[in-house]
């Protein structure tokens, strides 16, 4: 039965995240399954944030946390939670995310089967994430959707709640799993753990700005928008494209600084654990190259998504694998990837 539960988790992962379906299998056992389950639970929280109708959202977050804590009786409560949660979703909720939510009992059974050292890290992450999502919605959500956050610090705080805390969770899992993550390396990892997660989230916000606007949400800072004479309702208007791009470029610079810290985080992982390094380096290099594609590219405000091409992704994976044991080679590759090519074009 445990094998069937694991199979569901591994099978649903690529349906809800193509990126993490590439790097999680690189982790050694049982870390790969622990991170798979952790990601799926975080994705369920993300689905509730994006797709659950108010006023059910905060109540569902509380129920979800009760389940993740594996409190007595969770097995009986999980199916009822799945039914209530899916009934609260908008009709437009992605099919794969609905499938995952309906399968939460299986995900939780897999969590319960994992070593006990995994549980506190996952539970802490989910508590901070769901509390933070609720806080942002209460303070800045208005009648339902968040349409801009007050300032850059609040945007970065949001990035912490939904991703920076994941960096902290991963660090705890890595430390508990591997004796190669020595105290000296822990001293380098822990201060950069938040930046690793925040950097990836900020890149996603900048890449998906138009998609978010089309779904009546925006995570960009209102004060920086106002400095360019913009607001969420006018951000994507063709006549405002030059000002919107100036704002976007300013925020790309912030993301690049966070990615610099994410590189230091990745290199603090021991070369003796190539799976841990590759797990972090793949999304890091994808994020750097994504910024190259969106920076200075007006198409980021058009309806069609702007993204990396498949060949670029595969090439980055291959080159990262070849360099995984060498800090110097990885730094050189990062510097190469960080250069913004002239005349870069969107890849649709």
mmCIF file of C-alpha atoms in Angstrom:
data_model
loop_
_atom_site.group_PDB
_atom_site.id
_atom_site.type_symbol
_atom_site.label_atom_id
_atom_site.label_comp_id
_atom_site.label_asym_id
_atom_site.label_seq_id
_atom_site.Cartn_x
_atom_site.Cartn_y
_atom_site.Cartn_z
ATOM 1 C CA UNK A 1 0.000 0.000 0.000
ATOM 2 C CA UNK A 2 2.879 2.351 0.808
ATOM 3 C CA UNK A 3 4.301 1.716 -2.660
ATOM 4 C CA UNK A 4 0.983 2.713 -4.235
ATOM 5 C CA UNK A 5 0.901 5.904 -2.167
ATOM 6 C CA UNK A 6 4.436 6.773 -3.273
ATOM 7 C CA UNK A 7 3.515 6.036 -6.873
ATOM 8 C CA UNK A 8 0.661 8.539 -6.776
ATOM 9 C CA UNK A 9 2.942 11.242 -5.369
ATOM 10 C CA UNK A 10 5.609 10.634 -7.988
ATOM 11 C CA UNK A 11 3.055 10.454 -10.811
ATOM 12 C CA UNK A 12 1.184 13.657 -9.911
ATOM 13 C CA UNK A 13 4.361 15.729 -9.422
ATOM 14 C CA UNK A 14 5.091 16.398 -13.142
ATOM 15 C CA UNK A 15 1.425 17.304 -13.663
ATOM 16 C CA UNK A 16 1.691 20.227 -11.220
ATOM 17 C CA UNK A 17 5.339 21.226 -11.749
ATOM 18 C CA UNK A 18 7.524 20.497 -14.741
ATOM 19 C CA UNK A 19 10.541 22.172 -13.131
ATOM 20 C CA UNK A 20 10.529 20.222 -9.875
ATOM 21 C CA UNK A 21 9.783 17.010 -11.733
ATOM 22 C CA UNK A 22 13.237 17.498 -13.288
ATOM 23 C CA UNK A 23 15.268 18.132 -10.150
ATOM 24 C CA UNK A 24 13.580 16.243 -7.289
ATOM 25 C CA UNK A 25 14.443 12.789 -8.749
ATOM 26 C CA UNK A 26 18.125 13.784 -8.518
ATOM 27 C CA UNK A 27 17.944 13.731 -4.718
ATOM 28 C CA UNK A 28 19.038 10.559 -2.895
ATOM 29 C CA UNK A 29 16.504 8.392 -1.073
ATOM 30 C CA UNK A 30 14.560 9.056 1.124
ATOM 31 C CA UNK A 31 15.164 12.760 0.557
ATOM 32 C CA UNK A 32 13.622 12.614 -2.904
ATOM 33 C CA UNK A 33 10.316 11.345 -1.543
ATOM 34 C CA UNK A 34 10.404 13.761 1.417
ATOM 35 C CA UNK A 35 10.830 16.740 -0.919
ATOM 36 C CA UNK A 36 8.200 15.373 -3.324
ATOM 37 C CA UNK A 37 5.635 15.175 -0.530
ATOM 38 C CA UNK A 38 6.683 18.573 0.826
ATOM 39 C CA UNK A 39 6.304 20.168 -2.585
ATOM 40 C CA UNK A 40 2.873 18.597 -3.127
ATOM 41 C CA UNK A 41 1.610 19.888 0.229
ATOM 42 C CA UNK A 42 2.944 23.357 -0.567
ATOM 43 C CA UNK A 43 1.226 23.152 -3.932
ATOM 44 C CA UNK A 44 -2.064 22.331 -2.224
ATOM 45 C CA UNK A 45 -1.668 25.462 -0.090
ATOM 46 C CA UNK A 46 -0.891 27.439 -3.241
ATOM 47 C CA UNK A 47 -4.025 26.078 -4.922
ATOM 48 C CA UNK A 48 -6.152 27.157 -1.975
ATOM 49 C CA UNK A 49 -4.548 30.618 -2.094
ATOM 50 C CA UNK A 50 -5.128 31.052 -5.827
ATOM 51 C CA UNK A 51 -8.363 29.184 -6.414
ATOM 52 C CA UNK A 52 -10.414 28.898 -3.206
ATOM 53 C CA UNK A 53 -13.301 31.341 -2.902
ATOM 54 C CA UNK A 54 -13.515 33.545 0.166
ATOM 55 C CA UNK A 55 -14.493 33.266 3.005
ATOM 56 C CA UNK A 56 -13.513 29.577 2.953
ATOM 57 C CA UNK A 57 -9.807 30.092 2.366
ATOM 58 C CA UNK A 58 -8.553 30.743 5.904
ATOM 59 C CA UNK A 59 -10.724 27.998 7.355
ATOM 60 C CA UNK A 60 -9.305 25.550 4.834
ATOM 61 C CA UNK A 61 -5.751 26.610 5.683
ATOM 62 C CA UNK A 62 -6.444 25.810 9.357
ATOM 63 C CA UNK A 63 -7.865 22.394 8.465
ATOM 64 C CA UNK A 64 -4.907 21.679 6.200
ATOM 65 C CA UNK A 65 -2.460 22.411 9.015
ATOM 66 C CA UNK A 66 -4.317 20.062 11.340
ATOM 67 C CA UNK A 67 -3.854 17.322 8.767
ATOM 68 C CA UNK A 68 -0.173 18.062 8.103
ATOM 69 C CA UNK A 69 0.517 17.836 11.840
ATOM 70 C CA UNK A 70 -0.818 14.246 11.574
ATOM 71 C CA UNK A 71 -2.973 14.800 14.632
ATOM 72 C CA UNK A 72 -5.033 11.799 15.812
ATOM 73 C CA UNK A 73 -7.892 11.086 13.446
ATOM 74 C CA UNK A 74 -6.280 12.725 10.406
ATOM 75 C CA UNK A 75 -6.953 9.650 8.271
ATOM 76 C CA UNK A 76 -10.716 10.033 8.769
ATOM 77 C CA UNK A 77 -10.688 13.835 8.341
ATOM 78 C CA UNK A 78 -8.606 13.992 5.156
ATOM 79 C CA UNK A 79 -11.275 12.776 2.665
ATOM 80 C CA UNK A 80 -13.844 15.208 4.087
ATOM 81 C CA UNK A 81 -11.330 18.041 3.820
ATOM 82 C CA UNK A 82 -10.641 17.125 0.187
ATOM 83 C CA UNK A 83 -14.355 17.285 -0.629
ATOM 84 C CA UNK A 84 -14.866 20.628 1.126
ATOM 85 C CA UNK A 85 -11.753 22.142 -0.411
ATOM 86 C CA UNK A 86 -12.526 21.093 -3.964
ATOM 87 C CA UNK A 87 -16.104 22.368 -3.640
ATOM 88 C CA UNK A 88 -14.682 25.782 -2.642
ATOM 89 C CA UNK A 89 -12.474 26.044 -5.737
ATOM 90 C CA UNK A 90 -13.336 28.183 -8.723
ATOM 91 C CA UNK A 91 -14.515 26.294 -11.776
ATOM 92 C CA UNK A 92 -11.351 27.435 -13.570
ATOM 93 C CA UNK A 93 -9.002 25.643 -11.143
ATOM 94 C CA UNK A 94 -6.436 23.551 -13.088
ATOM 95 C CA UNK A 95 -7.440 19.912 -13.416
ATOM 96 C CA UNK A 96 -4.094 18.593 -12.150
ATOM 97 C CA UNK A 97 -4.321 20.702 -8.994
ATOM 98 C CA UNK A 98 -7.838 19.433 -8.328
ATOM 99 C CA UNK A 99 -6.541 15.866 -8.768
ATOM 100 C CA UNK A 100 -3.774 16.556 -6.263
ATOM 101 C CA UNK A 101 -6.176 18.047 -3.741
ATOM 102 C CA UNK A 102 -8.507 15.069 -4.067
ATOM 103 C CA UNK A 103 -5.501 12.838 -3.411
ATOM 104 C CA UNK A 104 -4.396 14.552 -0.218
ATOM 105 C CA UNK A 105 -5.095 11.414 1.853
ATOM 106 C CA UNK A 106 -2.505 9.573 -0.213
ATOM 107 C CA UNK A 107 0.017 12.410 0.123
ATOM 108 C CA UNK A 108 -0.461 12.475 3.900
ATOM 109 C CA UNK A 109 -0.084 8.696 4.161
ATOM 110 C CA UNK A 110 3.221 9.031 2.363
ATOM 111 C CA UNK A 111 4.272 11.832 4.728
ATOM 112 C CA UNK A 112 3.411 9.625 7.715
ATOM 113 C CA UNK A 113 5.585 6.817 6.282
ATOM 114 C CA UNK A 114 8.680 9.024 6.051
ATOM 115 C CA UNK A 115 11.369 9.123 8.769
ATOM 116 C CA UNK A 116 10.397 11.139 11.843
ATOM 117 C CA UNK A 117 13.161 13.718 11.214
ATOM 118 C CA UNK A 118 11.282 14.854 8.102
ATOM 119 C CA UNK A 119 8.038 15.817 9.843
ATOM 120 C CA UNK A 120 9.064 18.901 11.895
ATOM 121 C CA UNK A 121 10.596 20.613 8.867
ATOM 122 C CA UNK A 122 7.509 20.051 6.705
ATOM 123 C CA UNK A 123 5.120 21.080 9.472
ATOM 124 C CA UNK A 124 7.022 24.294 10.257
ATOM 125 C CA UNK A 125 7.137 25.233 6.568
ATOM 126 C CA UNK A 126 3.433 24.640 6.051
ATOM 127 C CA UNK A 127 2.492 26.566 9.207
ATOM 128 C CA UNK A 128 4.471 29.654 8.212
ATOM 129 C CA UNK A 129 3.276 29.415 4.610
ATOM 130 C CA UNK A 130 -0.439 29.112 5.370
ATOM 131 C CA UNK A 131 -0.315 31.727 8.158
ATOM 132 C CA UNK A 132 1.543 34.076 5.822
ATOM 133 C CA UNK A 133 -0.873 33.542 2.957
ATOM 134 C CA UNK A 134 -3.775 34.278 5.298
ATOM 135 C CA UNK A 135 -2.035 37.389 6.614
ATOM 136 C CA UNK A 136 -1.406 38.779 3.127
ATOM 137 C CA UNK A 137 -5.010 38.105 2.121
ATOM 138 C CA UNK A 138 -6.423 39.749 5.278
ATOM 139 C CA UNK A 139 -4.206 42.808 5.058
ATOM 140 C CA UNK A 140 -4.044 43.362 1.313
ATOM 141 C CA UNK A 141 -6.681 41.172 -0.351
ATOM 142 C CA UNK A 142 -9.620 43.549 -0.346
ATOM 143 C CA UNK A 143 -12.723 41.764 -1.599
ATOM 144 C CA UNK A 144 -10.955 38.628 -2.744
ATOM 145 C CA UNK A 145 -7.783 39.036 -4.796
ATOM 146 C CA UNK A 146 -4.519 40.785 -3.999
ATOM 147 C CA UNK A 147 -4.047 43.618 -6.501
ATOM 148 C CA UNK A 148 -0.635 44.949 -5.635
ATOM 149 C CA UNK A 149 1.296 45.038 -2.346
ATOM 150 C CA UNK A 150 2.185 48.314 -0.595
ATOM 151 C CA UNK A 151 5.939 48.305 -1.150
ATOM 152 C CA UNK A 152 8.922 46.194 -2.166
ATOM 153 C CA UNK A 153 9.474 44.962 1.384
ATOM 154 C CA UNK A 154 5.933 43.579 1.485
ATOM 155 C CA UNK A 155 6.469 41.894 -1.890
ATOM 156 C CA UNK A 156 9.647 40.293 -0.525
ATOM 157 C CA UNK A 157 7.792 39.296 2.658
ATOM 158 C CA UNK A 158 5.191 37.585 0.498
ATOM 159 C CA UNK A 159 8.022 35.823 -1.360
ATOM 160 C CA UNK A 160 9.278 34.603 2.020
ATOM 161 C CA UNK A 161 5.886 33.210 3.012
ATOM 162 C CA UNK A 162 5.416 31.235 -0.204
ATOM 163 C CA UNK A 163 9.013 30.300 -1.072
ATOM 164 C CA UNK A 164 11.678 31.616 1.294
ATOM 165 C CA UNK A 165 10.332 29.373 4.041
ATOM 166 C CA UNK A 166 10.696 26.449 1.612
ATOM 167 C CA UNK A 167 14.406 27.275 1.408
ATOM 168 C CA UNK A 168 14.543 27.013 5.199
ATOM 169 C CA UNK A 169 12.723 23.677 5.114
ATOM 170 C CA UNK A 170 15.054 22.253 2.482
ATOM 171 C CA UNK A 171 18.073 23.348 4.482
ATOM 172 C CA UNK A 172 16.781 21.556 7.558
ATOM 173 C CA UNK A 173 16.158 18.398 5.543
ATOM 174 C CA UNK A 174 19.612 18.551 3.949
ATOM 175 C CA UNK A 175 21.319 18.993 7.329
ATOM 176 C CA UNK A 176 19.432 16.133 8.944
ATOM 177 C CA UNK A 177 19.984 13.846 5.965
ATOM 178 C CA UNK A 178 23.670 14.262 5.153
ATOM 179 C CA UNK A 179 26.694 14.186 7.463
ATOM 180 C CA UNK A 180 28.560 15.904 4.617
ATOM 181 C CA UNK A 181 26.616 19.066 5.423
ATOM 182 C CA UNK A 182 29.088 19.907 8.172
ATOM 183 C CA UNK A 183 28.680 22.686 10.757
ATOM 184 C CA UNK A 184 30.998 24.862 8.651
ATOM 185 C CA UNK A 185 28.746 24.397 5.621
ATOM 186 C CA UNK A 186 25.637 24.893 7.745
ATOM 187 C CA UNK A 187 27.009 28.295 8.758
ATOM 188 C CA UNK A 188 27.093 29.237 5.070
ATOM 189 C CA UNK A 189 23.769 27.641 4.145
ATOM 190 C CA UNK A 190 21.435 28.896 6.842
ATOM 191 C CA UNK A 191 21.843 32.664 6.237
ATOM 192 C CA UNK A 192 21.226 32.198 2.488
ATOM 193 C CA UNK A 193 18.355 29.699 2.735
ATOM 194 C CA UNK A 194 15.627 32.336 2.567
ATOM 195 C CA UNK A 195 17.227 34.090 -0.416
ATOM 196 C CA UNK A 196 17.255 30.828 -2.372
ATOM 197 C CA UNK A 197 13.491 30.462 -2.182
ATOM 198 C CA UNK A 198 12.691 34.181 -2.473
ATOM 199 C CA UNK A 199 14.812 34.539 -5.610
ATOM 200 C CA UNK A 200 12.931 31.814 -7.470
ATOM 201 C CA UNK A 201 9.562 33.247 -6.418
ATOM 202 C CA UNK A 202 10.457 36.782 -7.458
ATOM 203 C CA UNK A 203 11.529 35.536 -10.884
ATOM 204 C CA UNK A 204 8.196 33.755 -11.249
ATOM 205 C CA UNK A 205 6.332 36.947 -10.329
ATOM 206 C CA UNK A 206 8.246 38.919 -12.959
ATOM 207 C CA UNK A 207 7.775 36.211 -15.595
ATOM 208 C CA UNK A 208 4.064 35.713 -14.885
ATOM 209 C CA UNK A 209 3.053 39.338 -14.356
ATOM 210 C CA UNK A 210 0.537 39.326 -17.221
ATOM 211 C CA UNK A 211 -0.916 35.932 -16.317
ATOM 212 C CA UNK A 212 -1.421 37.138 -12.755
ATOM 213 C CA UNK A 213 -3.115 40.328 -13.954
ATOM 214 C CA UNK A 214 -5.412 38.275 -16.188
ATOM 215 C CA UNK A 215 -6.376 36.294 -13.080
ATOM 216 C CA UNK A 216 -7.104 39.495 -11.132
ATOM 217 C CA UNK A 217 -4.023 39.419 -8.925
ATOM 218 C CA UNK A 218 -0.733 41.272 -8.742
ATOM 219 C CA UNK A 219 2.225 40.882 -6.380
ATOM 220 C CA UNK A 220 4.223 43.930 -7.507
ATOM 221 C CA UNK A 221 4.775 46.896 -5.123
ATOM 222 C CA UNK A 222 2.184 49.640 -5.455
ATOM 223 C CA UNK A 223 4.590 52.397 -4.424
ATOM 224 C CA UNK A 224 7.026 51.499 -7.213
ATOM 225 C CA UNK A 225 4.143 51.321 -9.701
ATOM 226 C CA UNK A 226 2.972 54.762 -8.570
ATOM 227 C CA UNK A 227 6.486 56.150 -9.091
ATOM 228 C CA UNK A 228 6.034 55.352 -12.783
ATOM 229 C CA UNK A 229 2.450 56.609 -12.891
ATOM 230 C CA UNK A 230 1.021 53.088 -12.939
ATOM 231 C CA UNK A 231 -1.402 50.895 -11.013
ATOM 232 C CA UNK A 232 -2.451 47.266 -11.526
ATOM 233 C CA UNK A 233 -5.400 48.257 -13.736
ATOM 234 C CA UNK A 234 -3.142 50.222 -16.112
ATOM 235 C CA UNK A 235 0.065 48.178 -15.917
ATOM 236 C CA UNK A 236 -0.505 46.110 -19.064
ATOM 237 C CA UNK A 237 -2.084 48.780 -21.255
ATOM 238 C CA UNK A 238 -0.115 49.130 -24.526
ATOM 239 C CA UNK A 239 0.158 52.895 -24.120
ATOM 240 C CA UNK A 240 1.988 52.445 -20.819
ATOM 241 C CA UNK A 241 4.499 49.888 -22.083
ATOM 242 C CA UNK A 242 7.633 52.046 -21.736
ATOM 243 C CA UNK A 243 6.860 52.930 -18.105
ATOM 244 C CA UNK A 244 5.854 49.359 -17.290
ATOM 245 C CA UNK A 245 9.140 48.103 -18.712
ATOM 246 C CA UNK A 246 11.117 50.616 -16.650
ATOM 247 C CA UNK A 247 9.392 49.327 -13.507
ATOM 248 C CA UNK A 248 9.948 45.727 -14.573
ATOM 249 C CA UNK A 249 13.669 46.341 -15.198
ATOM 250 C CA UNK A 250 14.045 47.889 -11.740
ATOM 251 C CA UNK A 251 12.549 44.765 -10.149
ATOM 252 C CA UNK A 252 14.635 42.424 -12.312
ATOM 253 C CA UNK A 253 17.723 44.013 -10.720
ATOM 254 C CA UNK A 254 16.344 43.100 -7.281
ATOM 255 C CA UNK A 255 15.783 39.513 -8.433
ATOM 256 C CA UNK A 256 19.341 39.263 -9.753
ATOM 257 C CA UNK A 257 20.727 40.277 -6.348
ATOM 258 C CA UNK A 258 18.644 37.565 -4.693
ATOM 259 C CA UNK A 259 19.910 35.051 -7.253
ATOM 260 C CA UNK A 260 23.501 35.948 -6.389
ATOM 261 C CA UNK A 261 22.769 34.832 -2.816
ATOM 262 C CA UNK A 262 21.037 31.720 -4.149
ATOM 263 C CA UNK A 263 24.246 30.799 -5.969
ATOM 264 C CA UNK A 264 26.235 31.075 -2.729
ATOM 265 C CA UNK A 265 23.630 28.870 -1.050
ATOM 266 C CA UNK A 266 23.964 26.211 -3.745
ATOM 267 C CA UNK A 267 27.763 26.226 -3.596
ATOM 268 C CA UNK A 268 27.667 25.812 0.184
ATOM 269 C CA UNK A 269 26.217 22.338 -0.402
ATOM 270 C CA UNK A 270 28.999 19.727 -0.410
ATOM 271 C CA UNK A 271 30.348 18.470 -3.758
ATOM 272 C CA UNK A 272 30.168 15.005 -2.197
ATOM 273 C CA UNK A 273 26.379 15.336 -2.497
ATOM 274 C CA UNK A 274 25.921 16.066 -6.212
ATOM 275 C CA UNK A 275 22.194 15.331 -6.046
ATOM 276 C CA UNK A 276 21.659 18.101 -3.495
ATOM 277 C CA UNK A 277 23.681 20.526 -5.602
ATOM 278 C CA UNK A 278 21.908 19.705 -8.846
ATOM 279 C CA UNK A 279 18.526 19.950 -7.136
ATOM 280 C CA UNK A 280 19.306 23.593 -6.320
ATOM 281 C CA UNK A 281 21.368 24.498 -9.375
ATOM 282 C CA UNK A 282 18.822 23.461 -12.001
ATOM 283 C CA UNK A 283 16.106 25.947 -10.921
ATOM 284 C CA UNK A 284 18.765 28.566 -10.167
ATOM 285 C CA UNK A 285 20.132 28.520 -13.708
ATOM 286 C CA UNK A 286 16.627 28.295 -15.177
ATOM 287 C CA UNK A 287 15.743 31.430 -13.195
ATOM 288 C CA UNK A 288 18.828 33.333 -14.346
ATOM 289 C CA UNK A 289 18.122 32.496 -17.972
ATOM 290 C CA UNK A 290 14.443 33.344 -17.550
ATOM 291 C CA UNK A 291 15.412 36.823 -16.382
ATOM 292 C CA UNK A 292 17.504 37.167 -19.534
ATOM 293 C CA UNK A 293 14.436 36.335 -21.599
ATOM 294 C CA UNK A 294 12.066 38.722 -19.820
ATOM 295 C CA UNK A 295 14.382 41.653 -19.053
ATOM 296 C CA UNK A 296 13.745 44.490 -21.473
ATOM 297 C CA UNK A 297 11.210 42.334 -23.320
ATOM 298 C CA UNK A 298 7.830 44.105 -23.770
ATOM 299 C CA UNK A 299 6.224 40.748 -24.590
ATOM 300 C CA UNK A 300 6.198 39.978 -20.860
ATOM 301 C CA UNK A 301 3.088 42.190 -20.692
ATOM 302 C CA UNK A 302 1.377 40.434 -23.623
ATOM 303 C CA UNK A 303 -1.171 37.614 -23.116
ATOM 304 C CA UNK A 304 1.030 34.848 -24.585
ATOM 305 C CA UNK A 305 3.526 33.518 -22.015
ATOM 306 C CA UNK A 306 7.237 34.281 -22.337
ATOM 307 C CA UNK A 307 9.401 31.336 -21.344
ATOM 308 C CA UNK A 308 12.609 29.435 -21.910
ATOM 309 C CA UNK A 309 12.798 27.128 -24.889
ATOM 310 C CA UNK A 310 13.123 23.384 -24.295
ATOM 311 C CA UNK A 311 16.590 23.258 -25.884
ATOM 312 C CA UNK A 312 17.847 25.975 -23.541
ATOM 313 C CA UNK A 313 16.561 24.024 -20.534
ATOM 314 C CA UNK A 314 18.188 20.761 -21.652
ATOM 315 C CA UNK A 315 21.476 22.495 -22.445
ATOM 316 C CA UNK A 316 21.558 24.148 -19.022
ATOM 317 C CA UNK A 317 20.938 20.806 -17.330
ATOM 318 C CA UNK A 318 23.764 19.137 -19.254
ATOM 319 C CA UNK A 319 26.269 21.917 -18.605
ATOM 320 C CA UNK A 320 25.357 22.022 -14.917
ATOM 321 C CA UNK A 321 25.870 18.273 -14.573
ATOM 322 C CA UNK A 322 29.318 18.556 -16.146
ATOM 323 C CA UNK A 323 30.342 21.283 -13.680
ATOM 324 C CA UNK A 324 28.570 20.136 -10.515
ATOM 325 C CA UNK A 325 31.742 19.251 -8.571
ATOM 326 C CA UNK A 326 33.631 22.464 -9.351
ATOM 327 C CA UNK A 327 32.765 25.739 -7.615
ATOM 328 C CA UNK A 328 34.952 27.673 -10.034
ATOM 329 C CA UNK A 329 33.287 26.144 -13.093
ATOM 330 C CA UNK A 330 29.823 26.768 -11.661
ATOM 331 C CA UNK A 331 30.660 30.385 -10.870
ATOM 332 C CA UNK A 332 31.904 30.867 -14.418
ATOM 333 C CA UNK A 333 28.750 29.300 -15.849
ATOM 334 C CA UNK A 334 26.590 31.496 -13.604
ATOM 335 C CA UNK A 335 28.449 34.600 -14.796
ATOM 336 C CA UNK A 336 27.964 33.503 -18.397
ATOM 337 C CA UNK A 337 24.245 32.865 -17.853
ATOM 338 C CA UNK A 338 23.842 36.198 -16.049
ATOM 339 C CA UNK A 339 24.951 38.217 -19.059
ATOM 340 C CA UNK A 340 21.904 39.532 -20.856
ATOM 341 C CA UNK A 341 22.348 38.825 -24.583
ATOM 342 C CA UNK A 342 21.724 41.728 -26.932
ATOM 343 C CA UNK A 343 18.525 41.544 -28.917
ATOM 344 C CA UNK A 344 17.145 38.656 -26.840
ATOM 345 C CA UNK A 345 13.757 37.568 -28.149
ATOM 346 C CA UNK A 346 10.846 35.974 -26.357
ATOM 347 C CA UNK A 347 10.479 32.227 -26.792
ATOM 348 C CA UNK A 348 6.817 31.331 -26.811
#
